[in-house]
Amino acid sequence: MPSRGFDFPGDRLEKRFAEKNPPLSDTEAAREAARCIYCFDAPCIRECPTSIDIPTFIRKIGNGNLRGAAHTILSANLLGASCARVCPVEVLCEGSCVYVPDGRPAIQIGRLQRYAMDHGAPGDLSQMFSREKPSGRSVGLVGAGPASLACAGTLARLGHDSVIYERGHLPGGLNTTGIAPYKFMVEDSIREVESILALGVQIETGVTVGRDATAAELLERHDAVFLGPGLGPDSFLGVPGEDGAGVVGAVAWIERLKTDGAFAVAGVSRAVVVGGGNTAVDVVRELCGLGVASVSLVYRRAARQMKAYEHELSAAKKEGATVLDEVVVIEVLRENDSVSGVHLVTAKDGRPTDRDAGIVPCDLVVLAIGQAKLETLATSFDGVECDERGRISVDGATGQTGNPRVFAGGDAVNGGQEVVNAVHDGQLAARSIDRLFRGEAIGPGSEPIMLSTAGRPGVAHA
């Protein structure tokens, strides 16, 4: 399928990484598919946030029906290609697999899903899914990450027009700019985006909602709006010495690794990564993979309390990383404006004490301690509210906010979970929007929408 003009350099640091889970061969896929016992009430389905019928698609692989296998996956999850590669299957579908005789590993569901998508899915999803009769309704979506893409693609299948507004120049959200390269590369993400756009979805990049288009303008242009902006900029520690070169947020660092052809780590021999989540561990593994001799992960609580998945942390340690837990950075040290180290004190319950824990020499500090919430953007839409943690408040059963025409999902709602959770949110919201357009009251306080004489929506009142 021809590219829609999403340009990115071919020579990037991410190209140095080999895949963590390379594709299965035909023989390997057939052998692995044959292991599935097609469970009744399969626990793997229950553990998938998008409820993919895993035994069915595996059986279709075994029967050689790869297009049918891909159709089963995509019917439940329009981002089945990326989820096959980036989902933490060890704690989701594969983690629940009951067929583990004699201590054998669980069926490799993620790799089988990738096999089906690689060999059975068309590059243009309009070749697999027909679009219902055009409804004349339009939805504006904020952000081009997995939540909005899943929502827009589902809306397109249901006959509704959708326009995605993306502030960056590349679509895909963290699938494009934030996934570790040994899991998913930029080319793969853009290919998946283009397959969804082929359903009839429009996208406008370089558009910042609130600056280039206001909330009121989006509600004027469209019958409904979906908010899937993800999260904001990286958070910083607020300690002396962190301002300046050599200290960077993790999300910004990964984005440059994946999309900036001029980005390099020359001159970095010692790095400190601060944080205890999966993003922190991704950065640690990336630094190790790029040949940085000394990489330390600094966490304020006990290592067992880290939010990072144990299998990822274990891999980081095997690759040479050092974990320093129950310590806090109180200062970034500099010599001639360059980072020379971090000063640590011990921590109790995640808070710094007055007990010195020494200095760790380093040339680079990467902060993976969270991202800002986009509360100002969200609350610029009348009736939309955020909770005390800055997450957009929605009805969990519909994705509807306090404004009956505004829906939301993904990291902006859940605070930062997996791609598959964002896909679930987007598809849920799309189905709710479709019901709203059909005149159904879909949740508490919801009212049917009627088109005004001017062609834009008005809310029906008794």
PDB file of C-alpha atoms in Angstrom, residues 240-376:
ATOM      1  CA  PRO A 240      19.673  20.886  42.002  1.00  0.00           C
ATOM      2  CA  GLY A 241      21.674  20.271  38.838  1.00  0.00           C
ATOM      3  CA  GLU A 242      19.002  18.580  36.747  1.00  0.00           C
ATOM      4  CA  ASP A 243      18.496  21.561  34.440  1.00  0.00           C
ATOM      5  CA  GLY A 244      20.770  21.415  31.438  1.00  0.00           C
ATOM      6  CA  ALA A 245      22.451  18.986  29.075  1.00  0.00           C
ATOM      7  CA  GLY A 246      22.838  15.389  30.126  1.00  0.00           C
ATOM      8  CA  VAL A 247      19.490  15.074  31.946  1.00  0.00           C
ATOM      9  CA  VAL A 248      16.513  14.016  29.857  1.00  0.00           C
ATOM     10  CA  GLY A 249      13.056  12.524  30.286  1.00  0.00           C
ATOM     11  CA  ALA A 250      12.645   8.876  29.316  1.00  0.00           C
ATOM     12  CA  VAL A 251       9.826   9.359  26.810  1.00  0.00           C
ATOM     13  CA  ALA A 252      11.726  12.151  25.045  1.00  0.00           C
ATOM     14  CA  TRP A 253      14.891  10.018  25.025  1.00  0.00           C
ATOM     15  CA  ILE A 254      13.155   6.989  23.505  1.00  0.00           C
ATOM     16  CA  GLU A 255      11.477   9.164  20.878  1.00  0.00           C
ATOM     17  CA  ARG A 256      14.835  10.492  19.705  1.00  0.00           C
ATOM     18  CA  LEU A 257      16.276   6.976  19.656  1.00  0.00           C
ATOM     19  CA  LYS A 258      13.449   5.850  17.405  1.00  0.00           C
ATOM     20  CA  THR A 259      12.890   8.832  15.123  1.00  0.00           C
ATOM     21  CA  ASP A 260      15.940  11.126  15.062  1.00  0.00           C
ATOM     22  CA  GLY A 261      18.600  10.098  12.565  1.00  0.00           C
ATOM     23  CA  ALA A 262      21.128  12.478  14.141  1.00  0.00           C
ATOM     24  CA  PHE A 263      20.721  11.118  17.671  1.00  0.00           C
ATOM     25  CA  ALA A 264      23.754   9.308  19.130  1.00  0.00           C
ATOM     26  CA  VAL A 265      25.130   8.152  22.481  1.00  0.00           C
ATOM     27  CA  ALA A 266      28.763   8.820  21.636  1.00  0.00           C
ATOM     28  CA  GLY A 267      30.648   9.897  24.738  1.00  0.00           C
ATOM     29  CA  VAL A 268      28.244   8.209  27.137  1.00  0.00           C
ATOM     30  CA  SER A 269      29.957   5.449  29.084  1.00  0.00           C
ATOM     31  CA  ARG A 270      28.008   5.597  32.343  1.00  0.00           C
ATOM     32  CA  ALA A 271      24.269   6.192  32.656  1.00  0.00           C
ATOM     33  CA  VAL A 272      21.754   6.379  35.487  1.00  0.00           C
ATOM     34  CA  VAL A 273      18.061   5.746  34.889  1.00  0.00           C
ATOM     35  CA  VAL A 274      15.677   6.880  37.628  1.00  0.00           C
ATOM     36  CA  GLY A 275      12.368   5.048  38.024  1.00  0.00           C
ATOM     37  CA  GLY A 276      10.823   1.657  38.607  1.00  0.00           C
ATOM     38  CA  GLY A 277       8.313   1.160  35.815  1.00  0.00           C
ATOM     39  CA  ASN A 278       8.438  -0.569  32.467  1.00  0.00           C
ATOM     40  CA  THR A 279       9.569   2.601  30.684  1.00  0.00           C
ATOM     41  CA  ALA A 280      12.555   2.851  33.014  1.00  0.00           C
ATOM     42  CA  VAL A 281      13.514  -0.754  32.330  1.00  0.00           C
ATOM     43  CA  ASP A 282      13.086  -0.224  28.580  1.00  0.00           C
ATOM     44  CA  VAL A 283      15.579   2.659  28.707  1.00  0.00           C
ATOM     45  CA  VAL A 284      18.001   0.566  30.753  1.00  0.00           C
ATOM     46  CA  ARG A 285      17.876  -2.256  28.217  1.00  0.00           C
ATOM     47  CA  GLU A 286      18.249   0.177  25.332  1.00  0.00           C
ATOM     48  CA  LEU A 287      21.329   1.751  26.895  1.00  0.00           C
ATOM     49  CA  CYS A 288      22.849  -1.676  27.517  1.00  0.00           C
ATOM     50  CA  GLY A 289      22.045  -2.667  23.946  1.00  0.00           C
ATOM     51  CA  LEU A 290      23.776   0.447  22.618  1.00  0.00           C
ATOM     52  CA  GLY A 291      26.965  -0.526  24.396  1.00  0.00           C
ATOM     53  CA  VAL A 292      26.952   1.855  27.365  1.00  0.00           C
ATOM     54  CA  ALA A 293      29.422   0.205  29.735  1.00  0.00           C
ATOM     55  CA  SER A 294      27.738   1.053  33.038  1.00  0.00           C
ATOM     56  CA  VAL A 295      23.963   1.383  33.414  1.00  0.00           C
ATOM     57  CA  SER A 296      22.338   1.762  36.836  1.00  0.00           C
ATOM     58  CA  LEU A 297      18.637   1.749  37.638  1.00  0.00           C
ATOM     59  CA  VAL A 298      17.833   3.877  40.689  1.00  0.00           C
ATOM     60  CA  TYR A 299      14.529   3.291  42.459  1.00  0.00           C
ATOM     61  CA  ARG A 300      13.145   4.874  45.626  1.00  0.00           C
ATOM     62  CA  ARG A 301      11.454   1.750  46.977  1.00  0.00           C
ATOM     63  CA  ALA A 302      12.427  -1.916  47.298  1.00  0.00           C
ATOM     64  CA  ALA A 303      13.055  -3.677  43.987  1.00  0.00           C
ATOM     65  CA  ARG A 304      10.176  -6.088  44.672  1.00  0.00           C
ATOM     66  CA  GLN A 305       7.825  -3.079  44.657  1.00  0.00           C
ATOM     67  CA  MET A 306       8.746  -1.979  41.154  1.00  0.00           C
ATOM     68  CA  LYS A 307       5.864  -1.726  38.704  1.00  0.00           C
ATOM     69  CA  ALA A 308       8.102  -3.089  35.954  1.00  0.00           C
ATOM     70  CA  TYR A 309       7.375  -6.653  34.911  1.00  0.00           C
ATOM     71  CA  GLU A 310       9.694  -9.148  36.551  1.00  0.00           C
ATOM     72  CA  HIS A 311      10.643 -10.793  33.246  1.00  0.00           C
ATOM     73  CA  GLU A 312      11.719  -7.419  31.849  1.00  0.00           C
ATOM     74  CA  LEU A 313      13.734  -6.536  34.954  1.00  0.00           C
ATOM     75  CA  SER A 314      15.430  -9.947  34.931  1.00  0.00           C
ATOM     76  CA  ALA A 315      16.386  -9.438  31.296  1.00  0.00           C
ATOM     77  CA  ALA A 316      17.871  -6.030  32.119  1.00  0.00           C
ATOM     78  CA  LYS A 317      20.033  -7.550  34.852  1.00  0.00           C
ATOM     79  CA  LYS A 318      21.242 -10.284  32.500  1.00  0.00           C
ATOM     80  CA  GLU A 319      22.190  -7.613  29.992  1.00  0.00           C
ATOM     81  CA  GLY A 320      24.460  -5.952  32.566  1.00  0.00           C
ATOM     82  CA  ALA A 321      22.339  -3.412  34.412  1.00  0.00           C
ATOM     83  CA  THR A 322      22.788  -2.702  38.129  1.00  0.00           C
ATOM     84  CA  VAL A 323      19.728  -2.079  40.320  1.00  0.00           C
ATOM     85  CA  LEU A 324      20.057   0.343  43.239  1.00  0.00           C
ATOM     86  CA  ASP A 325      16.877   0.304  45.295  1.00  0.00           C
ATOM     87  CA  GLU A 326      15.634   2.241  48.302  1.00  0.00           C
ATOM     88  CA  VAL A 327      17.683   5.288  47.335  1.00  0.00           C
ATOM     89  CA  VAL A 328      16.737   8.767  46.117  1.00  0.00           C
ATOM     90  CA  VAL A 329      18.603  11.255  43.937  1.00  0.00           C
ATOM     91  CA  ILE A 330      18.977  14.556  45.818  1.00  0.00           C
ATOM     92  CA  GLU A 331      21.323  16.271  43.348  1.00  0.00           C
ATOM     93  CA  VAL A 332      22.713  15.915  39.851  1.00  0.00           C
ATOM     94  CA  LEU A 333      26.411  16.737  39.986  1.00  0.00           C
ATOM     95  CA  ARG A 334      28.112  18.677  37.203  1.00  0.00           C
ATOM     96  CA  GLU A 335      31.614  19.572  36.096  1.00  0.00           C
ATOM     97  CA  ASN A 336      31.935  22.345  33.503  1.00  0.00           C
ATOM     98  CA  ASP A 337      28.184  22.106  32.828  1.00  0.00           C
ATOM     99  CA  SER A 338      28.430  18.370  32.010  1.00  0.00           C
ATOM    100  CA  VAL A 339      26.823  15.708  34.202  1.00  0.00           C
ATOM    101  CA  SER A 340      29.399  13.924  36.345  1.00  0.00           C
ATOM    102  CA  GLY A 341      27.221  11.925  38.734  1.00  0.00           C
ATOM    103  CA  VAL A 342      24.199  11.734  41.009  1.00  0.00           C
ATOM    104  CA  HIS A 343      24.199  12.119  44.774  1.00  0.00           C
ATOM    105  CA  LEU A 344      22.024   9.564  46.578  1.00  0.00           C
ATOM    106  CA  VAL A 345      20.531   9.217  50.028  1.00  0.00           C
ATOM    107  CA  THR A 346      18.703   6.217  51.393  1.00  0.00           C
ATOM    108  CA  ALA A 347      14.922   6.123  51.285  1.00  0.00           C
ATOM    109  CA  LYS A 348      12.246   4.831  53.615  1.00  0.00           C
ATOM    110  CA  ASP A 349       8.778   4.167  52.191  1.00  0.00           C
ATOM    111  CA  GLY A 350       9.926   5.956  49.060  1.00  0.00           C
ATOM    112  CA  ARG A 351      10.917   9.139  50.877  1.00  0.00           C
ATOM    113  CA  PRO A 352      14.469  10.439  51.337  1.00  0.00           C
ATOM    114  CA  THR A 353      16.190  10.155  54.712  1.00  0.00           C
ATOM    115  CA  ASP A 354      19.216  12.063  55.968  1.00  0.00           C
ATOM    116  CA  ARG A 355      21.478   9.029  55.523  1.00  0.00           C
ATOM    117  CA  ASP A 356      24.007   9.433  52.739  1.00  0.00           C
ATOM    118  CA  ALA A 357      24.152   6.642  50.132  1.00  0.00           C
ATOM    119  CA  GLY A 358      27.080   7.938  48.109  1.00  0.00           C
ATOM    120  CA  ILE A 359      27.681   9.213  44.597  1.00  0.00           C
ATOM    121  CA  VAL A 360      27.183   7.276  41.373  1.00  0.00           C
ATOM    122  CA  PRO A 361      29.405   8.653  38.573  1.00  0.00           C
ATOM    123  CA  CYS A 362      27.628   9.060  35.231  1.00  0.00           C
ATOM    124  CA  ASP A 363      27.550  11.042  31.991  1.00  0.00           C
ATOM    125  CA  LEU A 364      23.790  10.758  31.398  1.00  0.00           C
ATOM    126  CA  VAL A 365      20.694  10.785  33.599  1.00  0.00           C
ATOM    127  CA  VAL A 366      17.371   9.588  32.194  1.00  0.00           C
ATOM    128  CA  LEU A 367      14.262  10.272  34.277  1.00  0.00           C
ATOM    129  CA  ALA A 368      11.428   7.759  33.998  1.00  0.00           C
ATOM    130  CA  ILE A 369       9.299   8.966  36.890  1.00  0.00           C
ATOM    131  CA  GLY A 370       6.063   9.634  35.040  1.00  0.00           C
ATOM    132  CA  GLN A 371       4.486  12.144  32.714  1.00  0.00           C
ATOM    133  CA  ALA A 372       2.342  15.206  33.209  1.00  0.00           C
ATOM    134  CA  LYS A 373      -1.419  14.909  32.757  1.00  0.00           C
ATOM    135  CA  LEU A 374      -3.165  16.962  30.075  1.00  0.00           C
ATOM    136  CA  GLU A 375      -5.844  18.367  32.363  1.00  0.00           C
ATOM    137  CA  THR A 376      -5.999  21.775  30.666  1.00  0.00           C
TER     138      THR A 376
END
